[in-house]
PDB file of C-alpha atoms in Angstrom:
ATOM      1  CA  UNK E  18     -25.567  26.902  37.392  1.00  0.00           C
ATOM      2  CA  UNK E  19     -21.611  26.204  37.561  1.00  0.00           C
ATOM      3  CA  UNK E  20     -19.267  29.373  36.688  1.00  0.00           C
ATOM      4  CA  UNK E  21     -16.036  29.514  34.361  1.00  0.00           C
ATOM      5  CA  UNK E  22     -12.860  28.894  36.551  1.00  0.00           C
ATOM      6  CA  UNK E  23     -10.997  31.351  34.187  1.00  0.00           C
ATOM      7  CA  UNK E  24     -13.771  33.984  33.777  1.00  0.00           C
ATOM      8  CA  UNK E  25     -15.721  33.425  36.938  1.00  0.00           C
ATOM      9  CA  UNK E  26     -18.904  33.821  34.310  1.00  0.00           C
ATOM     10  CA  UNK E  27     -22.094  31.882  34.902  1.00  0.00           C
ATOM     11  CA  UNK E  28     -22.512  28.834  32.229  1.00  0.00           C
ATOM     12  CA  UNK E  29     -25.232  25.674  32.306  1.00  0.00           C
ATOM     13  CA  UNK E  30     -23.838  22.591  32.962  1.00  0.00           C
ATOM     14  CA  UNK E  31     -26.820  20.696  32.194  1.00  0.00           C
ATOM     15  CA  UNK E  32     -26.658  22.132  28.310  1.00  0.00           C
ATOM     16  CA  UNK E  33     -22.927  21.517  27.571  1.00  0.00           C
ATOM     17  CA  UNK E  34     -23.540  18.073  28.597  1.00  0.00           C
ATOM     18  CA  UNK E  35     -26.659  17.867  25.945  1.00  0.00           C
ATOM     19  CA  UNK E  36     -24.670  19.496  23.291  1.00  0.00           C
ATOM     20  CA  UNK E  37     -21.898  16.895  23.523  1.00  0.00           C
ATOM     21  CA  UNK E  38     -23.775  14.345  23.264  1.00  0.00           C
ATOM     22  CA  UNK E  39     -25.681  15.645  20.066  1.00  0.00           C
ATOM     23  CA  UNK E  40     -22.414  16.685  18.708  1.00  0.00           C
ATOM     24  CA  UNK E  41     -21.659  12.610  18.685  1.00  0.00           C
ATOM     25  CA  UNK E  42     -24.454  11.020  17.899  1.00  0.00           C
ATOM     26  CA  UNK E  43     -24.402  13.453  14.753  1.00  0.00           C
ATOM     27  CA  UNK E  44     -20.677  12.030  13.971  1.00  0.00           C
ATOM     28  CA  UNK E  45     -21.835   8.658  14.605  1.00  0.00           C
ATOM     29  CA  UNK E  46     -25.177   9.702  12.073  1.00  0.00           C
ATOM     30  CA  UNK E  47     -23.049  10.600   9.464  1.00  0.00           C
ATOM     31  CA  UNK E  48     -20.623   7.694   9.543  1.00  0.00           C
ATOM     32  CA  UNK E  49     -23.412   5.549   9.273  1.00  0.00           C
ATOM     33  CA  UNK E  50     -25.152   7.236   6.594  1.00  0.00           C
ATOM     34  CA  UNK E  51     -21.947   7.568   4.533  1.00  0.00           C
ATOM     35  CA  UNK E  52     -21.507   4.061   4.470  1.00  0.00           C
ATOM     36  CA  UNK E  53     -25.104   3.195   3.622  1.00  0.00           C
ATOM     37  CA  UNK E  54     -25.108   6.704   0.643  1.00  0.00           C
ATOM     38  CA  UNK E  55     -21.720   6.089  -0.549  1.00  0.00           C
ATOM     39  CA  UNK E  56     -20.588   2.601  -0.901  1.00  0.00           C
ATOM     40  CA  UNK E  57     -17.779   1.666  -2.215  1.00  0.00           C
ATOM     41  CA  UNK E  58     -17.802   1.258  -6.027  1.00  0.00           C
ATOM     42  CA  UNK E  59     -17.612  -2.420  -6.277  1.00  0.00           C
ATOM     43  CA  UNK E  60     -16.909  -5.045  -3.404  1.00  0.00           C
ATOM     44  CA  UNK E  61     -17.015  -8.410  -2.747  1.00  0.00           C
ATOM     45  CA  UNK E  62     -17.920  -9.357   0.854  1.00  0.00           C
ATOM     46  CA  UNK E  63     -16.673 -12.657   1.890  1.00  0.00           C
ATOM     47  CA  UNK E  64     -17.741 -14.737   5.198  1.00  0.00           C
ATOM     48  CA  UNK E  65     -17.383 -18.194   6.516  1.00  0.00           C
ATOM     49  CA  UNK E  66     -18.364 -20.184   9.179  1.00  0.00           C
ATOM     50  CA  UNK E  67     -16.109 -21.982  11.848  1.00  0.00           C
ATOM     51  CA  UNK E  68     -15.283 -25.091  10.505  1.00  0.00           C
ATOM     52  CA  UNK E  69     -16.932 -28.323  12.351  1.00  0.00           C
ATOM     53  CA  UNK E  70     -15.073 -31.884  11.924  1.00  0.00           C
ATOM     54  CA  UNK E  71     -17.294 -34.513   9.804  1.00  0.00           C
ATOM     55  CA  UNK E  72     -16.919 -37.301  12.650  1.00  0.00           C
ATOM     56  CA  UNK E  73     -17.282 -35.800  16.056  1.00  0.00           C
ATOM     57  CA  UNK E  74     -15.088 -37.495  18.748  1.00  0.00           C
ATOM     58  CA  UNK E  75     -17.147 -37.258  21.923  1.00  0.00           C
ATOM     59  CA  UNK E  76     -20.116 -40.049  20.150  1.00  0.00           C
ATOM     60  CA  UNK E  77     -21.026 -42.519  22.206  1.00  0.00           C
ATOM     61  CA  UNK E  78     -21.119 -44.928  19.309  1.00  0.00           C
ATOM     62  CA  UNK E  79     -18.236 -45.750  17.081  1.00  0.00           C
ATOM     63  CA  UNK E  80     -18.626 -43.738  13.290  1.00  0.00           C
ATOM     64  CA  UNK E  81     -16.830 -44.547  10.253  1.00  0.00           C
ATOM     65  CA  UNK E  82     -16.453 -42.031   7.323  1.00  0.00           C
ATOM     66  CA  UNK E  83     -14.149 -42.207   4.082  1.00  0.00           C
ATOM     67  CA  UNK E  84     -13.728 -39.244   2.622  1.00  0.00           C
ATOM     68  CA  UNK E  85     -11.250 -38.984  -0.563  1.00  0.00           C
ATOM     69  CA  UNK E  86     -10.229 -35.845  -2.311  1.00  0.00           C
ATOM     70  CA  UNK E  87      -8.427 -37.244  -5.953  1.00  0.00           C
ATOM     71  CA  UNK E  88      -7.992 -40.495  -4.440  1.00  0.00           C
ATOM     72  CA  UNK E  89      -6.037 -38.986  -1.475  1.00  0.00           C
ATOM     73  CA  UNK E  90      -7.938 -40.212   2.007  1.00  0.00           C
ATOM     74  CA  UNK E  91      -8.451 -37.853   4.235  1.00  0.00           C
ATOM     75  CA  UNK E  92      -7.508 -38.563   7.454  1.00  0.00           C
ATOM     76  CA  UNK E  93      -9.669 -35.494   9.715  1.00  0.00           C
ATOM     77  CA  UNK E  94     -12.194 -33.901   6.929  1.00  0.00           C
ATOM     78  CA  UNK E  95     -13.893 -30.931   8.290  1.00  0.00           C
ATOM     79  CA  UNK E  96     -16.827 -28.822   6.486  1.00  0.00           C
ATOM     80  CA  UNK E  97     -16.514 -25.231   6.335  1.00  0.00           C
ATOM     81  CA  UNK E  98     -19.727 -22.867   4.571  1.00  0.00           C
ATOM     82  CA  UNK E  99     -18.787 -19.957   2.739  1.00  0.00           C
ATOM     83  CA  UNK E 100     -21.251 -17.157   1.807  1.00  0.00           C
ATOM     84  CA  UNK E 101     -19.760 -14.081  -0.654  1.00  0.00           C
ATOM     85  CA  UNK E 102     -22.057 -11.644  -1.151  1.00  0.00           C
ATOM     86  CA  UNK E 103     -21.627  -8.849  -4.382  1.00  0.00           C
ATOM     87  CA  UNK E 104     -21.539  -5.561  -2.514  1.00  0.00           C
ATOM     88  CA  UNK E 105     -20.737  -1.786  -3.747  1.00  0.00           C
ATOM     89  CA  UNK E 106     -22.933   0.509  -6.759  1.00  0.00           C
ATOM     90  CA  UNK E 107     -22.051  -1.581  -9.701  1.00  0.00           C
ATOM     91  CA  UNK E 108     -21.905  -5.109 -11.095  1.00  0.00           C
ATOM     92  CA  UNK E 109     -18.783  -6.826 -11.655  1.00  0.00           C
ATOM     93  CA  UNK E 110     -17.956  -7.786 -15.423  1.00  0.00           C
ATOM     94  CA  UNK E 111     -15.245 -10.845 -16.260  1.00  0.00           C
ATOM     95  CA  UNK E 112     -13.423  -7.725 -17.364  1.00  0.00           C
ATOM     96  CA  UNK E 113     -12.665  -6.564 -14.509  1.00  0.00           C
ATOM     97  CA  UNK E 114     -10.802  -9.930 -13.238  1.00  0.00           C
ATOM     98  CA  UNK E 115      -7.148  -8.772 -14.193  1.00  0.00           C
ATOM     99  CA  UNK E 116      -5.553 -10.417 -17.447  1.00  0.00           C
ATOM    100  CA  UNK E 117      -8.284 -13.238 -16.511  1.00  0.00           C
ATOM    101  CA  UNK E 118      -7.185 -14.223 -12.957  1.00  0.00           C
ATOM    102  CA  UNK E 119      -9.905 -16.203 -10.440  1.00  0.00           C
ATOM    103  CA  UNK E 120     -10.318 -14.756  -7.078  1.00  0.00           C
ATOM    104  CA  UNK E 121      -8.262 -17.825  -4.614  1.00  0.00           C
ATOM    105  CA  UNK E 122      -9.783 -18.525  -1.754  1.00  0.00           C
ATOM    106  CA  UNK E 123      -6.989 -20.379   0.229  1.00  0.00           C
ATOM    107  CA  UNK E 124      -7.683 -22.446   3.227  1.00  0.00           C
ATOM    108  CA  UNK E 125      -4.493 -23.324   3.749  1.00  0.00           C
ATOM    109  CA  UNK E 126      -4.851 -27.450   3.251  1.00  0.00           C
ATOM    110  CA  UNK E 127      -6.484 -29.720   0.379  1.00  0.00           C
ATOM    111  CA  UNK E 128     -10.175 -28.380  -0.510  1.00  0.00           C
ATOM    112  CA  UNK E 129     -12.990 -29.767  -2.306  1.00  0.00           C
ATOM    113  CA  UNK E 130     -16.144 -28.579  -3.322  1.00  0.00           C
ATOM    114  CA  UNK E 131     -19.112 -30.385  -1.660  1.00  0.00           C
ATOM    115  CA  UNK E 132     -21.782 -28.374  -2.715  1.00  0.00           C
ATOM    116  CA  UNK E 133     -22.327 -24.749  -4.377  1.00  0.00           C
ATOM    117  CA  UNK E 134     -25.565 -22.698  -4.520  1.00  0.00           C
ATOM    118  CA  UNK E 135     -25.027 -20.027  -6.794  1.00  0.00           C
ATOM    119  CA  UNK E 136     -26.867 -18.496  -9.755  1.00  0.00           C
ATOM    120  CA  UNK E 137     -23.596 -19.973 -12.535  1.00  0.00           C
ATOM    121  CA  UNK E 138     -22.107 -22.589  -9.995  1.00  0.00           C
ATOM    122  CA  UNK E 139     -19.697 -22.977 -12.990  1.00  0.00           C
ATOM    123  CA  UNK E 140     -17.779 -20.100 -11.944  1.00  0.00           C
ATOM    124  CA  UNK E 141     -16.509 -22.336  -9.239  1.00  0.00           C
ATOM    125  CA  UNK E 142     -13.704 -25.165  -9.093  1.00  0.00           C
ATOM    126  CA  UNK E 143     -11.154 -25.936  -6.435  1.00  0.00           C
ATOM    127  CA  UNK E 144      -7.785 -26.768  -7.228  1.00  0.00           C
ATOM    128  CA  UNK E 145      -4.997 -28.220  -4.244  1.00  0.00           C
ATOM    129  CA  UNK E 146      -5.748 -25.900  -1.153  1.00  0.00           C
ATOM    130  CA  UNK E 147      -7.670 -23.155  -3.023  1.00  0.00           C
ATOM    131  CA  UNK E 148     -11.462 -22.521  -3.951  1.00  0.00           C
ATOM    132  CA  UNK E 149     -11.401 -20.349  -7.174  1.00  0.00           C
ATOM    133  CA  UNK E 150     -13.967 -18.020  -8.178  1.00  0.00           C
ATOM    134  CA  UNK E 151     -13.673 -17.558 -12.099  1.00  0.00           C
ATOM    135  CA  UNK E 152     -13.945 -14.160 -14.248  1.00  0.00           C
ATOM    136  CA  UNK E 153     -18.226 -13.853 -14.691  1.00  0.00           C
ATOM    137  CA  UNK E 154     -20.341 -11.193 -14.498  1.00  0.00           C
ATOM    138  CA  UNK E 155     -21.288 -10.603 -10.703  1.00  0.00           C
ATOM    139  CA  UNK E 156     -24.475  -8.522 -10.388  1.00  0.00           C
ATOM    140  CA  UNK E 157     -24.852  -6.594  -7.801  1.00  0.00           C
ATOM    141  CA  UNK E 158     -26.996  -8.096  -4.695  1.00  0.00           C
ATOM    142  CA  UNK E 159     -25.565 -11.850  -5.561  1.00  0.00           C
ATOM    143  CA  UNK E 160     -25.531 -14.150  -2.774  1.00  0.00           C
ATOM    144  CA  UNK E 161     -23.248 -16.847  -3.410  1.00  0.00           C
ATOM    145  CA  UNK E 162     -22.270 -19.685  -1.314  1.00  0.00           C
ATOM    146  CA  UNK E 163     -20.755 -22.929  -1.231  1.00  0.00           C
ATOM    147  CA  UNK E 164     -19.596 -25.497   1.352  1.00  0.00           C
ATOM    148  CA  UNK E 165     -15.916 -27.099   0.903  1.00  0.00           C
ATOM    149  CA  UNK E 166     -14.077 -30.097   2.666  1.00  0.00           C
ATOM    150  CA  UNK E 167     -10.857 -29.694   4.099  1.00  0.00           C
ATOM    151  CA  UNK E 168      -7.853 -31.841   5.453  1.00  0.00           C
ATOM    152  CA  UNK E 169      -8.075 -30.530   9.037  1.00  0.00           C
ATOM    153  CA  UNK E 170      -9.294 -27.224  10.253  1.00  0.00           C
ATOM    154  CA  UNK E 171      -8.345 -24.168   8.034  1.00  0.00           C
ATOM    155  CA  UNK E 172      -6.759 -21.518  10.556  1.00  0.00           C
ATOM    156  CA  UNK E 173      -7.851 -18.849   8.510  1.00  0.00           C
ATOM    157  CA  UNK E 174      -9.220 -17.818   4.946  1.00  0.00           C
ATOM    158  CA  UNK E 175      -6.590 -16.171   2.736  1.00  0.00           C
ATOM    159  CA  UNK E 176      -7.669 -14.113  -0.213  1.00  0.00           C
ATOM    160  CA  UNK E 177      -5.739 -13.427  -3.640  1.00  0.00           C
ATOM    161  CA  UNK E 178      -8.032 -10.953  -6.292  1.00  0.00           C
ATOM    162  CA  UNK E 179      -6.781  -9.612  -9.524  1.00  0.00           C
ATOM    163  CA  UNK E 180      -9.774  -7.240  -9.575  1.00  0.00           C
ATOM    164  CA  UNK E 181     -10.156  -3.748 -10.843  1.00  0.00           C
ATOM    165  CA  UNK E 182     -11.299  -1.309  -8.254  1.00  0.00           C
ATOM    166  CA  UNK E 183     -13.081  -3.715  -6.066  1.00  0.00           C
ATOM    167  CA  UNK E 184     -12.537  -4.219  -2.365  1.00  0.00           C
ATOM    168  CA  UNK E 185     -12.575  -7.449  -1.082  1.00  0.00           C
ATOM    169  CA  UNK E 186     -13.596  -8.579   2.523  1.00  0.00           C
ATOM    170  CA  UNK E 187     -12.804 -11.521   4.230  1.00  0.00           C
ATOM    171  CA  UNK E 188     -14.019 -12.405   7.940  1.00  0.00           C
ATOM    172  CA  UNK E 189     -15.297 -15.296  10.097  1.00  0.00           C
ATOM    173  CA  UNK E 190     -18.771 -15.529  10.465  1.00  0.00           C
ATOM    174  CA  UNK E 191     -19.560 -16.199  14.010  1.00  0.00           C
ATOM    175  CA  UNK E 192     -22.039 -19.556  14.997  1.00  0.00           C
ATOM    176  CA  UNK E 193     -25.390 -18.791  16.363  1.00  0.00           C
ATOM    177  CA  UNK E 194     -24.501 -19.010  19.971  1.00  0.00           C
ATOM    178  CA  UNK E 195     -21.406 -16.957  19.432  1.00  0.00           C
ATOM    179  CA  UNK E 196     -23.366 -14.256  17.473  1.00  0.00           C
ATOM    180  CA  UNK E 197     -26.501 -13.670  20.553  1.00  0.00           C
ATOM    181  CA  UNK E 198     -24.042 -14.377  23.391  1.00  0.00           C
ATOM    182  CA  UNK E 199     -21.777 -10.626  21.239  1.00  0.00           C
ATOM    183  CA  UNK E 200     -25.308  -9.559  21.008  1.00  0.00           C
ATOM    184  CA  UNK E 201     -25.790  -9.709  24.572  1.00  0.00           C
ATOM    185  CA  UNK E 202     -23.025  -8.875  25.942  1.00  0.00           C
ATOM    186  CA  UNK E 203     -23.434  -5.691  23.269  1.00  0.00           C
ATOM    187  CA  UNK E 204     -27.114  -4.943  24.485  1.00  0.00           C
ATOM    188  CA  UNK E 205     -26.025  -5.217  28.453  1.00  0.00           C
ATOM    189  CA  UNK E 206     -23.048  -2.940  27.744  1.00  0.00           C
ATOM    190  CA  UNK E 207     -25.623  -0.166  25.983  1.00  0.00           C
ATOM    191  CA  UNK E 208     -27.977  -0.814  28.794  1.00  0.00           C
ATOM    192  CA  UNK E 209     -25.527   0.084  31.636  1.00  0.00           C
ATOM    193  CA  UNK E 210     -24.377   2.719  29.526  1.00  0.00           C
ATOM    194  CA  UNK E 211     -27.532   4.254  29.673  1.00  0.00           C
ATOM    195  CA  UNK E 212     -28.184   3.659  32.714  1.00  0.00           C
ATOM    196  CA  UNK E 213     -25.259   5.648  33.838  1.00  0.00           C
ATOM    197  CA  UNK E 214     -25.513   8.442  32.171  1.00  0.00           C
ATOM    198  CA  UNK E 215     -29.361   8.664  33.150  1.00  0.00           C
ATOM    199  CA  UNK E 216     -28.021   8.493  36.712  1.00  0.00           C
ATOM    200  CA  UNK E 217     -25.672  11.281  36.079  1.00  0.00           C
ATOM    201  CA  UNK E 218     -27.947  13.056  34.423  1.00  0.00           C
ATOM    202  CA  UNK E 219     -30.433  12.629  37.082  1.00  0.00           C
ATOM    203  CA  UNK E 220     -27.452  14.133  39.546  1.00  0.00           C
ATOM    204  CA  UNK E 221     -26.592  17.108  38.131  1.00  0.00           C
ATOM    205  CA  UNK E 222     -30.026  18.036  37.335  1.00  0.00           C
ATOM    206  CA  UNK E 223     -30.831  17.145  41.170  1.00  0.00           C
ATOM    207  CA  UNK E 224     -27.568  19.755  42.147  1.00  0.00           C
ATOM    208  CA  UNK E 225     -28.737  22.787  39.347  1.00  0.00           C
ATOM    209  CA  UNK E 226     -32.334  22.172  41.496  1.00  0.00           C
ATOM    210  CA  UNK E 227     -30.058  22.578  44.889  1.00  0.00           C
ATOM    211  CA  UNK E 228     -28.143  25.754  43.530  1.00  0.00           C
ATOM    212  CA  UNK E 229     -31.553  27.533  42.027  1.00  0.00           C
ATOM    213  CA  UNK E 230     -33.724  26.697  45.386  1.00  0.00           C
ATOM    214  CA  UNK E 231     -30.736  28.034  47.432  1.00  0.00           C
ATOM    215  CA  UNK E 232     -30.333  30.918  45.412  1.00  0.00           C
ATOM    216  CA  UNK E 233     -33.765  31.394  45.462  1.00  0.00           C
ATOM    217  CA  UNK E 234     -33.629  31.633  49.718  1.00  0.00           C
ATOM    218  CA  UNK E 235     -30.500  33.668  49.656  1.00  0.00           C
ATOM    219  CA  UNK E 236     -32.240  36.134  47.459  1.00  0.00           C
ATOM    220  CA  UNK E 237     -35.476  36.184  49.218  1.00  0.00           C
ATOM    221  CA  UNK E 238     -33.456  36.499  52.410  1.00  0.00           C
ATOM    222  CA  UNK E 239     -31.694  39.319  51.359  1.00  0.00           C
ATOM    223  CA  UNK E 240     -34.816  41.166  49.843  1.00  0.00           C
ATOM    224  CA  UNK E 241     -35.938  40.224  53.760  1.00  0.00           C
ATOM    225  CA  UNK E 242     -33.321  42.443  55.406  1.00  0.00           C
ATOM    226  CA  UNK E 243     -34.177  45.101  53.036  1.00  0.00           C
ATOM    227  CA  UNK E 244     -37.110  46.024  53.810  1.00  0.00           C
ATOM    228  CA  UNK E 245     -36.064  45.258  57.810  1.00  0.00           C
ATOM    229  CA  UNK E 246     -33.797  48.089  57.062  1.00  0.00           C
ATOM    230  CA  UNK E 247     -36.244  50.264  55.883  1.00  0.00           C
ATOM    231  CA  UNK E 248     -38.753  49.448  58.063  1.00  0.00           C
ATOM    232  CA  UNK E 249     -41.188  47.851  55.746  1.00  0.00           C
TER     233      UNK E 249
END
């Protein structure tokens, strides 16, 4: 038992501890849960990989590739995947693509399409540096993807929507070694997390032991002289 520096009154340490951690994994519960409930209303959730050069430079043998984009050569082509997925409650009707406008996908240099797996792969075109995704109905649950070539490695992906009350979402997927070696480093970080608040636990449950067998002795100490005193 630890006391109240202000009050001097008796309070368990061991039980505040527990009830602040409840307290956040009930925040972190309901953050979670609110996002999974109460999505937004419509969203479009858009992710692509690192782009990787067509011709790699540290080959052993010499490779030649020609790759033209309207009769333009380009002189450092790289490939770049793109996966948008059709989050939120509802679909997304053409309507709701203001006055008509695609959603631009920029990367920043001249784009091509090299291949599009989609359930309309109409709804897709490129045009100078930007991929366009045209007004169509977008159920909800789509997976759409599609793999463009670039002059030179797009920096980042810019976005430009005219939609209606739809968030859009635009990030870097990270390659397979990048993703395990975040989810390692994630799962070592919980780990030694755990493991110190086990060993503090494991402490102050060690000193609340101390303070009840030594209160236990005083006690039975004084009850000792007691009955000295009275002869007992």
């Amino acid at each position: 038992m630890s006391s109240n520096v202000l009050t001097g009154e008796p309070f368990n340490l061991m039980t505040l501890i527990l009830s602040g951690s409840g307290v956040l994994v009930a925040i972190v519960a309901i953050s979670y849960s609110r996002r999974a409930l109460f999505p937004a209303k419509r969203e479009i959730r858009i992710g692509w990989v690192k782009p990787t050069p067509l011709v790699g430079t540290s080959s052993t043998e010499r490779v030649s590739l020609l790759v033209e984009v309207n009769n333009q050569v380009l002189t450092a082509p790289h490939l770049t995947h793109v996966e948008i997925l059709i989050a939120g409650r509802h679909d997304i009707k053409s309507s709701d693509f203001d006055q008509g406008k695609p959603l631009e996908l920029n990367f920043g240099s001249t784009a091509a399409l090299a291949s599009v797996q989609a359930v309309t792969p109409e709804v897709f075109s490129a045009k100078g540096s930007k991929v366009l995704l045209r007004p169509a109905l977008l159920k909800r649950g789509w997976r759409l993807s599609f793999d463009v070539i670039t002059e030179g490695m797009p920096n980042d992906l810019k976005t430009s929507d005219h939609l209606a009350d739809t968030k859009v979402f635009a990030a870097e997927v990270p390659s397979m070694a990048a993703f395990w070696k975040r989810e390692f480093r994630r799962t070592y970080i919980a780990f030694l997390a755990l493991a110190v608040v086990t060993g503090f636990l494991v402490t102050q449950t060690y000193l609340i032991t101390r303070q009840y067998e030594e209160s236990s002795d005083t006690w039975y100490e004084l009850n000792r002289k007691i009955m000295d005193l009275c002869g007992i």
